[in-house]
mmCIF file of C-alpha atoms (C1' of nucleotides) in Angstrom:
data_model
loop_
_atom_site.group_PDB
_atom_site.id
_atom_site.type_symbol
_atom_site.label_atom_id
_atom_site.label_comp_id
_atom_site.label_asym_id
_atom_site.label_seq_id
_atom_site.Cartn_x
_atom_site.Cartn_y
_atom_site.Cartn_z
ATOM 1 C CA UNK C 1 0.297 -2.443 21.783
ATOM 2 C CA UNK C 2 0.074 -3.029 17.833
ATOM 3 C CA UNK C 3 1.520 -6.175 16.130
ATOM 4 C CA UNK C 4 3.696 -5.221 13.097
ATOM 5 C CA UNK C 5 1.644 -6.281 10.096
ATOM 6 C CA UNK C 6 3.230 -8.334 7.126
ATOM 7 C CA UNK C 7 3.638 -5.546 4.130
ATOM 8 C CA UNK C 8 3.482 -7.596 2.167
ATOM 9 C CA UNK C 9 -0.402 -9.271 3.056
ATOM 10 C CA UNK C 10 -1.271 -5.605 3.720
ATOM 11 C CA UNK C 11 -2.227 -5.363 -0.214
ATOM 12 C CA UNK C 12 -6.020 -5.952 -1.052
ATOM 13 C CA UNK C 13 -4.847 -8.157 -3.786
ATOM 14 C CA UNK C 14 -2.163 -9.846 -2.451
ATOM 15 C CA UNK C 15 -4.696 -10.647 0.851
ATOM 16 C CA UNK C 16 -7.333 -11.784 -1.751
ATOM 17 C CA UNK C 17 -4.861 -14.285 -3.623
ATOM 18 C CA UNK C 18 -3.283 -15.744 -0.094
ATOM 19 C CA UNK C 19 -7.255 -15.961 1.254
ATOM 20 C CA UNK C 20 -8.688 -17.655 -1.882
ATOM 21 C CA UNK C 21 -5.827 -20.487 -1.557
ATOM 22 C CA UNK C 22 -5.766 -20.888 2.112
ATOM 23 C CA UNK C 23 -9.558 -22.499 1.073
ATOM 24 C CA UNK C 24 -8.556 -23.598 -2.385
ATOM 25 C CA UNK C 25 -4.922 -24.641 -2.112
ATOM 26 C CA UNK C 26 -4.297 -24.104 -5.563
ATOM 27 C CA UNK C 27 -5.383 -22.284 -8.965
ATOM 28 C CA UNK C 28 -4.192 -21.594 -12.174
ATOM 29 C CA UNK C 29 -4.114 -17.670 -13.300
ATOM 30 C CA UNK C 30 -7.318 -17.265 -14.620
ATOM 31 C CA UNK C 31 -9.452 -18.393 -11.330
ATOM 32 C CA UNK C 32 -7.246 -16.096 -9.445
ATOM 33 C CA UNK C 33 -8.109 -13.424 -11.947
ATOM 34 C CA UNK C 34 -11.727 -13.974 -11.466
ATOM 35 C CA UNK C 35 -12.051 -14.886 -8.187
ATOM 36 C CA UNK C 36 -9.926 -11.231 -7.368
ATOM 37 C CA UNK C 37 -11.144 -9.720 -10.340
ATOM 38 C CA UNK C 38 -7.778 -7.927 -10.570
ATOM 39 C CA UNK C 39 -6.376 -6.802 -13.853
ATOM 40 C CA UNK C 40 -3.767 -9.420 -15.104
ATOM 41 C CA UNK C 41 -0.644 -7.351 -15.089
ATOM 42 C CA UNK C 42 -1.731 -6.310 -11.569
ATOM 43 C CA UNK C 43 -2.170 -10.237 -10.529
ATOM 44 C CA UNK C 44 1.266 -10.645 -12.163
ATOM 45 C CA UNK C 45 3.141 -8.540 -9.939
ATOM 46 C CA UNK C 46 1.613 -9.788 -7.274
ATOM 47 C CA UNK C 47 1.730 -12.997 -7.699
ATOM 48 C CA UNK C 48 5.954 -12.768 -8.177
ATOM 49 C CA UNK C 49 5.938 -10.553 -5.174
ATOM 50 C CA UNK C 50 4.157 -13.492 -3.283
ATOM 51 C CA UNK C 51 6.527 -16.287 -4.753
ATOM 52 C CA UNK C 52 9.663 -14.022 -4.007
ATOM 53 C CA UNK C 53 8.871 -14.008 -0.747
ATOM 54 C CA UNK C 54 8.418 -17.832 -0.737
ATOM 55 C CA UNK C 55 4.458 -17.897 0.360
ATOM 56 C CA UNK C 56 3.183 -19.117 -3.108
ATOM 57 C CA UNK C 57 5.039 -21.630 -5.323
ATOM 58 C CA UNK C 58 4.363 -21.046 -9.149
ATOM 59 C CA UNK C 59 4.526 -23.646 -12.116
ATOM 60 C CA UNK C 60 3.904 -22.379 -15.379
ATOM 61 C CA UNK C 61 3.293 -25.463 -18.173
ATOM 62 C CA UNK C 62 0.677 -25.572 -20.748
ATOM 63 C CA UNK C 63 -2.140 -26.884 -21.197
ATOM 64 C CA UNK C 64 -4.146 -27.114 -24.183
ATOM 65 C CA UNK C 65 -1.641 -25.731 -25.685
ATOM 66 C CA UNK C 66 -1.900 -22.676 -24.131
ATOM 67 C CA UNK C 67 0.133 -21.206 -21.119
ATOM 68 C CA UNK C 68 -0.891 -22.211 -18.104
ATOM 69 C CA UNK C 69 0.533 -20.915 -14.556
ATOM 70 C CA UNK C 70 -0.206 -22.669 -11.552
ATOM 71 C CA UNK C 71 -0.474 -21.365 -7.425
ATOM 72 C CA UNK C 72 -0.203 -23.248 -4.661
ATOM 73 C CA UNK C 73 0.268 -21.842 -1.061
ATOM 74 C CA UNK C 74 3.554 -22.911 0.961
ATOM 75 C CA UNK C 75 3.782 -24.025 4.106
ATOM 76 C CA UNK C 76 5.481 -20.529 4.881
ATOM 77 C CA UNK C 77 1.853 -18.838 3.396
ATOM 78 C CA UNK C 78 -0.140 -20.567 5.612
ATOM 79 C CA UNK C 79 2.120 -19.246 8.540
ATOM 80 C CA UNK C 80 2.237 -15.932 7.418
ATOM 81 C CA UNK C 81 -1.384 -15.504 6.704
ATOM 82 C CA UNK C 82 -2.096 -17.331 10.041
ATOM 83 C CA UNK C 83 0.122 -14.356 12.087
ATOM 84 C CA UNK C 84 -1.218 -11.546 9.910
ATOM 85 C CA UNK C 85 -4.488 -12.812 10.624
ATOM 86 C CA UNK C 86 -3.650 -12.861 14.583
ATOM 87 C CA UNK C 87 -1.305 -9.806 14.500
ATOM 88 C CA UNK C 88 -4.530 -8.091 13.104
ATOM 89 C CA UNK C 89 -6.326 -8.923 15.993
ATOM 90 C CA UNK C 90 -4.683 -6.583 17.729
ATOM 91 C CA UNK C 91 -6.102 -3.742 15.836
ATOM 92 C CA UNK C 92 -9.746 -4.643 16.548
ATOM 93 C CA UNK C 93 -9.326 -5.330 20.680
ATOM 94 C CA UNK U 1 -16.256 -13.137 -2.994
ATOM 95 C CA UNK U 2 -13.660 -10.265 -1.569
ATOM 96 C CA UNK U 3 -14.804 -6.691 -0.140
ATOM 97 C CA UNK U 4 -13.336 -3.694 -1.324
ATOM 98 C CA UNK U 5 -11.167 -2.716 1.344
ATOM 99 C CA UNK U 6 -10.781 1.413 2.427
ATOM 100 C CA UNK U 7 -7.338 2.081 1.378
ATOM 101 C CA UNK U 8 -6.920 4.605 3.863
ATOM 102 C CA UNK U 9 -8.034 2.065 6.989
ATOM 103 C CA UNK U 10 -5.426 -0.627 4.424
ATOM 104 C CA UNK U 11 -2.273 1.022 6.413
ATOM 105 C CA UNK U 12 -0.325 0.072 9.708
ATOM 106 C CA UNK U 13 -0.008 3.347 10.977
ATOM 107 C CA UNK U 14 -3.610 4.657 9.801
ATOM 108 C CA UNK U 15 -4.898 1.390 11.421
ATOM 109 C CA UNK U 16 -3.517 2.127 14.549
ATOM 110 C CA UNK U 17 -4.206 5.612 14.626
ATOM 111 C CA UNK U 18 -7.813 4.611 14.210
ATOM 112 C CA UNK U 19 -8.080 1.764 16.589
ATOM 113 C CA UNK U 20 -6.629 3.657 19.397
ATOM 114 C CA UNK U 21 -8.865 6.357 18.717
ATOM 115 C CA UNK U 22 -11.918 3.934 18.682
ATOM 116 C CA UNK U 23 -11.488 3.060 22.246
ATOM 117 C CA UNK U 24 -9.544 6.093 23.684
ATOM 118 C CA UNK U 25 -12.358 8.759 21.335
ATOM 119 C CA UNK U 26 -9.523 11.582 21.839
ATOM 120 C CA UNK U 27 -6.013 11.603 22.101
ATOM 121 C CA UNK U 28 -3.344 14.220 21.646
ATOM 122 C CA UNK U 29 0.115 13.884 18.932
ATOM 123 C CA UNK U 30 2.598 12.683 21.541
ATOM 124 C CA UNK U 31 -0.024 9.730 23.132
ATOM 125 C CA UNK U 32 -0.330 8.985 19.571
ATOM 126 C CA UNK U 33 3.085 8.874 18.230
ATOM 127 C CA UNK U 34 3.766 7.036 22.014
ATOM 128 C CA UNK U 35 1.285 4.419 21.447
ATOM 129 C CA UNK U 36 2.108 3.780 17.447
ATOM 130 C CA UNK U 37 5.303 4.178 17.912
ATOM 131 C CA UNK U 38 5.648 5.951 14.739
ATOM 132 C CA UNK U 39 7.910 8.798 13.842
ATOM 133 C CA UNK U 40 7.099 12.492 13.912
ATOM 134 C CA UNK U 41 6.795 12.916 10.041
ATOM 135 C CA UNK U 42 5.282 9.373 9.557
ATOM 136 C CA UNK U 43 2.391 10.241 12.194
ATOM 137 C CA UNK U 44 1.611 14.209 10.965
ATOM 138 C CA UNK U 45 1.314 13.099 7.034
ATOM 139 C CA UNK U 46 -1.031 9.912 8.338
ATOM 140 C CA UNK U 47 -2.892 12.164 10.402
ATOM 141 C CA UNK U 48 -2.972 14.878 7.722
ATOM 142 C CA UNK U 49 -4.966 12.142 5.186
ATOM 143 C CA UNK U 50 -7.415 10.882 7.887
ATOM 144 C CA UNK U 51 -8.780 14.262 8.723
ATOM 145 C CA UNK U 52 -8.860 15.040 4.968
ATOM 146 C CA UNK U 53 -10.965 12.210 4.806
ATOM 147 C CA UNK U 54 -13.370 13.146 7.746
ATOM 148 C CA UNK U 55 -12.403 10.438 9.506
ATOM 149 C CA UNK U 56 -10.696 11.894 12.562
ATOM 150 C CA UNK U 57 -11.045 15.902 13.614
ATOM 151 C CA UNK U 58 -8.013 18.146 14.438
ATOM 152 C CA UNK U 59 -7.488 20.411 17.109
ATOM 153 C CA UNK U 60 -4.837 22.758 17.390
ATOM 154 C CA UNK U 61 -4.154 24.602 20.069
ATOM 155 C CA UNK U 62 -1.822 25.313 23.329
ATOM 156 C CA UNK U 63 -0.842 23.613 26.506
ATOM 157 C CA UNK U 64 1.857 24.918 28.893
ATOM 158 C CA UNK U 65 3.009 27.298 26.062
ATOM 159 C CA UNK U 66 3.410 24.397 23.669
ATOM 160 C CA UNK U 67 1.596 23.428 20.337
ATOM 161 C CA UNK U 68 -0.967 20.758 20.990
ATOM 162 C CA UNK U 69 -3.067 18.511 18.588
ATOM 163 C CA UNK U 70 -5.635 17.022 19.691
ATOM 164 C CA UNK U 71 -7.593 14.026 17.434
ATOM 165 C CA UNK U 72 -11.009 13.248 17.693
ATOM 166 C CA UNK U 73 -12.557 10.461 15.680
ATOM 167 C CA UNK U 74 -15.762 11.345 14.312
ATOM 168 C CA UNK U 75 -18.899 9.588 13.787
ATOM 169 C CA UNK U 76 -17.675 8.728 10.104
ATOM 170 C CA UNK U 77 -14.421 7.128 11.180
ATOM 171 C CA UNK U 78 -16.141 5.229 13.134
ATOM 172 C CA UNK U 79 -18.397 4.354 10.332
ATOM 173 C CA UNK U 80 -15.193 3.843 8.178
ATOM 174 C CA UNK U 81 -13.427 1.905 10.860
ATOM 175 C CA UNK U 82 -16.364 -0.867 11.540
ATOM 176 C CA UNK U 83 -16.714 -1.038 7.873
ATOM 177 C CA UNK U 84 -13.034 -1.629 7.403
ATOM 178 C CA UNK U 85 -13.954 -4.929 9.393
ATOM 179 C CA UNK U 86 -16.500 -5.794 8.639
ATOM 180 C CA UNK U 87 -15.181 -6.238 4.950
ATOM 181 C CA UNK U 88 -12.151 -7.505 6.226
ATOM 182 C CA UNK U 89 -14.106 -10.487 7.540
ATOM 183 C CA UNK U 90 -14.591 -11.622 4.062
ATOM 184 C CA UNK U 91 -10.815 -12.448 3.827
ATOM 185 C CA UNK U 92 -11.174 -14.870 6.476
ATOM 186 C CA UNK U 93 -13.924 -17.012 5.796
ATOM 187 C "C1'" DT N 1 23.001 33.901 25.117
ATOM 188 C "C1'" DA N 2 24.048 29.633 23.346
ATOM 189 C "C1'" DA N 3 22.618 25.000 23.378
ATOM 190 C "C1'" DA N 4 19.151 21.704 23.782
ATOM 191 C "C1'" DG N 5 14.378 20.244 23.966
ATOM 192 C "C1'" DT N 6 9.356 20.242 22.442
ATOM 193 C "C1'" DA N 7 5.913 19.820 19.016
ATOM 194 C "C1'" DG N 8 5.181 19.429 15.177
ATOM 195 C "C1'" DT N 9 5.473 20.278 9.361
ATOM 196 C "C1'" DT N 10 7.644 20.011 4.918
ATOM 197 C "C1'" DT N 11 10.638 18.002 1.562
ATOM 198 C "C1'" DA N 12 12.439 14.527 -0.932
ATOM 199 C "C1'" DT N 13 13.702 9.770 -1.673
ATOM 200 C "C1'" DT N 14 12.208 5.168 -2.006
ATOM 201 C "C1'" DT N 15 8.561 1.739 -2.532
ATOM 202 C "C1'" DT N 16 4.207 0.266 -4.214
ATOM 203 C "C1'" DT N 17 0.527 0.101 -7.057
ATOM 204 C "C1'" DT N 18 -1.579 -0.322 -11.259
ATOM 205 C "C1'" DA N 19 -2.967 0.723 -15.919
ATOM 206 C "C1'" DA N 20 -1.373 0.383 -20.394
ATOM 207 C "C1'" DA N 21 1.510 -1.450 -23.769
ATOM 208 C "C1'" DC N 22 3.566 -5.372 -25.310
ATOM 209 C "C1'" DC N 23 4.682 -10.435 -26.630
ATOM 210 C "C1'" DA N 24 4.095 -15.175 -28.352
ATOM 211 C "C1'" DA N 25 1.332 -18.668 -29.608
ATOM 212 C "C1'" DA N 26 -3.345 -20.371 -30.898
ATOM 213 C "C1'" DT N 27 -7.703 -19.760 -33.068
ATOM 214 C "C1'" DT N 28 -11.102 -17.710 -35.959
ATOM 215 C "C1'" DT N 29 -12.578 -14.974 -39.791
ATOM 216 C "C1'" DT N 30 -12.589 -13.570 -44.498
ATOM 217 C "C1'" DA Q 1 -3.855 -18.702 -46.473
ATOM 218 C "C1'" DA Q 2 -3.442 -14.077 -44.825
ATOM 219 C "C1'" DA Q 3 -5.332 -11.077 -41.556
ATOM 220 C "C1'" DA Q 4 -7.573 -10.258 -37.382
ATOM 221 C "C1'" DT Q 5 -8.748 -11.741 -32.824
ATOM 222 C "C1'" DT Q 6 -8.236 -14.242 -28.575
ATOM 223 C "C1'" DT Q 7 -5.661 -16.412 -24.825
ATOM 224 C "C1'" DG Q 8 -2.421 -16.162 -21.244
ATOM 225 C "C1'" DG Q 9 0.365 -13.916 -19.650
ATOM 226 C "C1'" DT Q 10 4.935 -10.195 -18.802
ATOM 227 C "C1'" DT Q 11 7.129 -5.742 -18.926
ATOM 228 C "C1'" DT Q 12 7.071 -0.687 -18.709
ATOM 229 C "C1'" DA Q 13 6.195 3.366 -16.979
ATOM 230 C "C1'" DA Q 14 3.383 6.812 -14.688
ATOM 231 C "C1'" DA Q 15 1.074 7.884 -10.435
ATOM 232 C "C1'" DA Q 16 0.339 7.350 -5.633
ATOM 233 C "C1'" DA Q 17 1.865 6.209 -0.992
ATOM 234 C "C1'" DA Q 18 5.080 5.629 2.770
ATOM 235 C "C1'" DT Q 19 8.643 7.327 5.410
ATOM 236 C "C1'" DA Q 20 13.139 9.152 6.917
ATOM 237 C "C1'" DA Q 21 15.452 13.256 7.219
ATOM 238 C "C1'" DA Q 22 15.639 18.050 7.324
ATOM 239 C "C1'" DC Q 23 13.515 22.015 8.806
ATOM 240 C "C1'" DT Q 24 10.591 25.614 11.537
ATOM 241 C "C1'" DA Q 25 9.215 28.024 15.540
ATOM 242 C "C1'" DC Q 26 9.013 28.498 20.049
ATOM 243 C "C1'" DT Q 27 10.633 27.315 25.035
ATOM 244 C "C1'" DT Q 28 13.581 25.997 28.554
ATOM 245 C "C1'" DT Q 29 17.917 25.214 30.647
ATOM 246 C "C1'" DA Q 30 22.821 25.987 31.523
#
DNA sequence: TAAAGTAGTTTATTTTTTAAACCAAATTTT
DNA sequence: AAAATTTGGTTTAAAAAATAAACTACTTTA
């Protein structure tokens, strides 16, 4: 009857940071921040929750001298957020 | 950019409460905890929060000498429900 | 009448969420 | 050139949510 939904992209944040780089692939901290318009120690959290799992891959360097953390969706994101996507389908007929 | 999703509709087991209750309008605990496939607890505290919300309406009464609680989604659930994906939407393009 | 089943509710533990506090380095102000 | 502020985060800790397990109350069966 009802497909098991991914815990872990039933999170309004988490959701918004996997949809935003399905589209944009990648972004650094701060366009996630806006783009969500999450707190940052919020999008932290999430954003390890989502590389722990192995959806996001995260590279943190600098640039202009400042810290700079970088997003980009796996292959293993795209698939997940593909299913939830079609395992919430089943919710809505 | 992303809607503000209704934390109570952002929950498997509320979800499905809900959904089955948008086609079915009515449905008593056990056809409930049959068609969620939820737990006993797990389904009264869900229910519990989605009545205190207004979303569903709670019968209790007798059948055949036995408790019986039936669910009715009301006119705000359903409200709540096509709301919930409506916003949802904006998660997937 | 004792055991088992029905229909739930309550309790309590675990997980999650999230705001607030914190840290280190860079920049700006005085 | 200190002191204060800003940037880009992480860690912590308190609150909220989910859920399994225990419990209640009544009924039926053996």
């Amino acid at each position: 009857m009802f497909k098991e939904l991914d815990p872990l992209l039933l999170s309004q944040l988490r959701l918004a940071i996997m949809s935003y780089l399905m589209v944009a692939r990648e972004a650094d901290f701060n366009l996630l921040k806006e783009q969500t318009e999450a707190t940052a120690g919020n999008l932290s959290a999430q954003i390890s929750k989502l590389q722990e799992a192995g959806y996001i891959e995260v590279e943190k360097t600098y640039r202009n001298n400042y810290p700079l953390t970088i997003c980009r969706i796996t292959e293993k994101g795209v698939e997940a957020f593909d299913a939830f996507y079609k395992d919430l389908k089943s919710y809505f007929e």
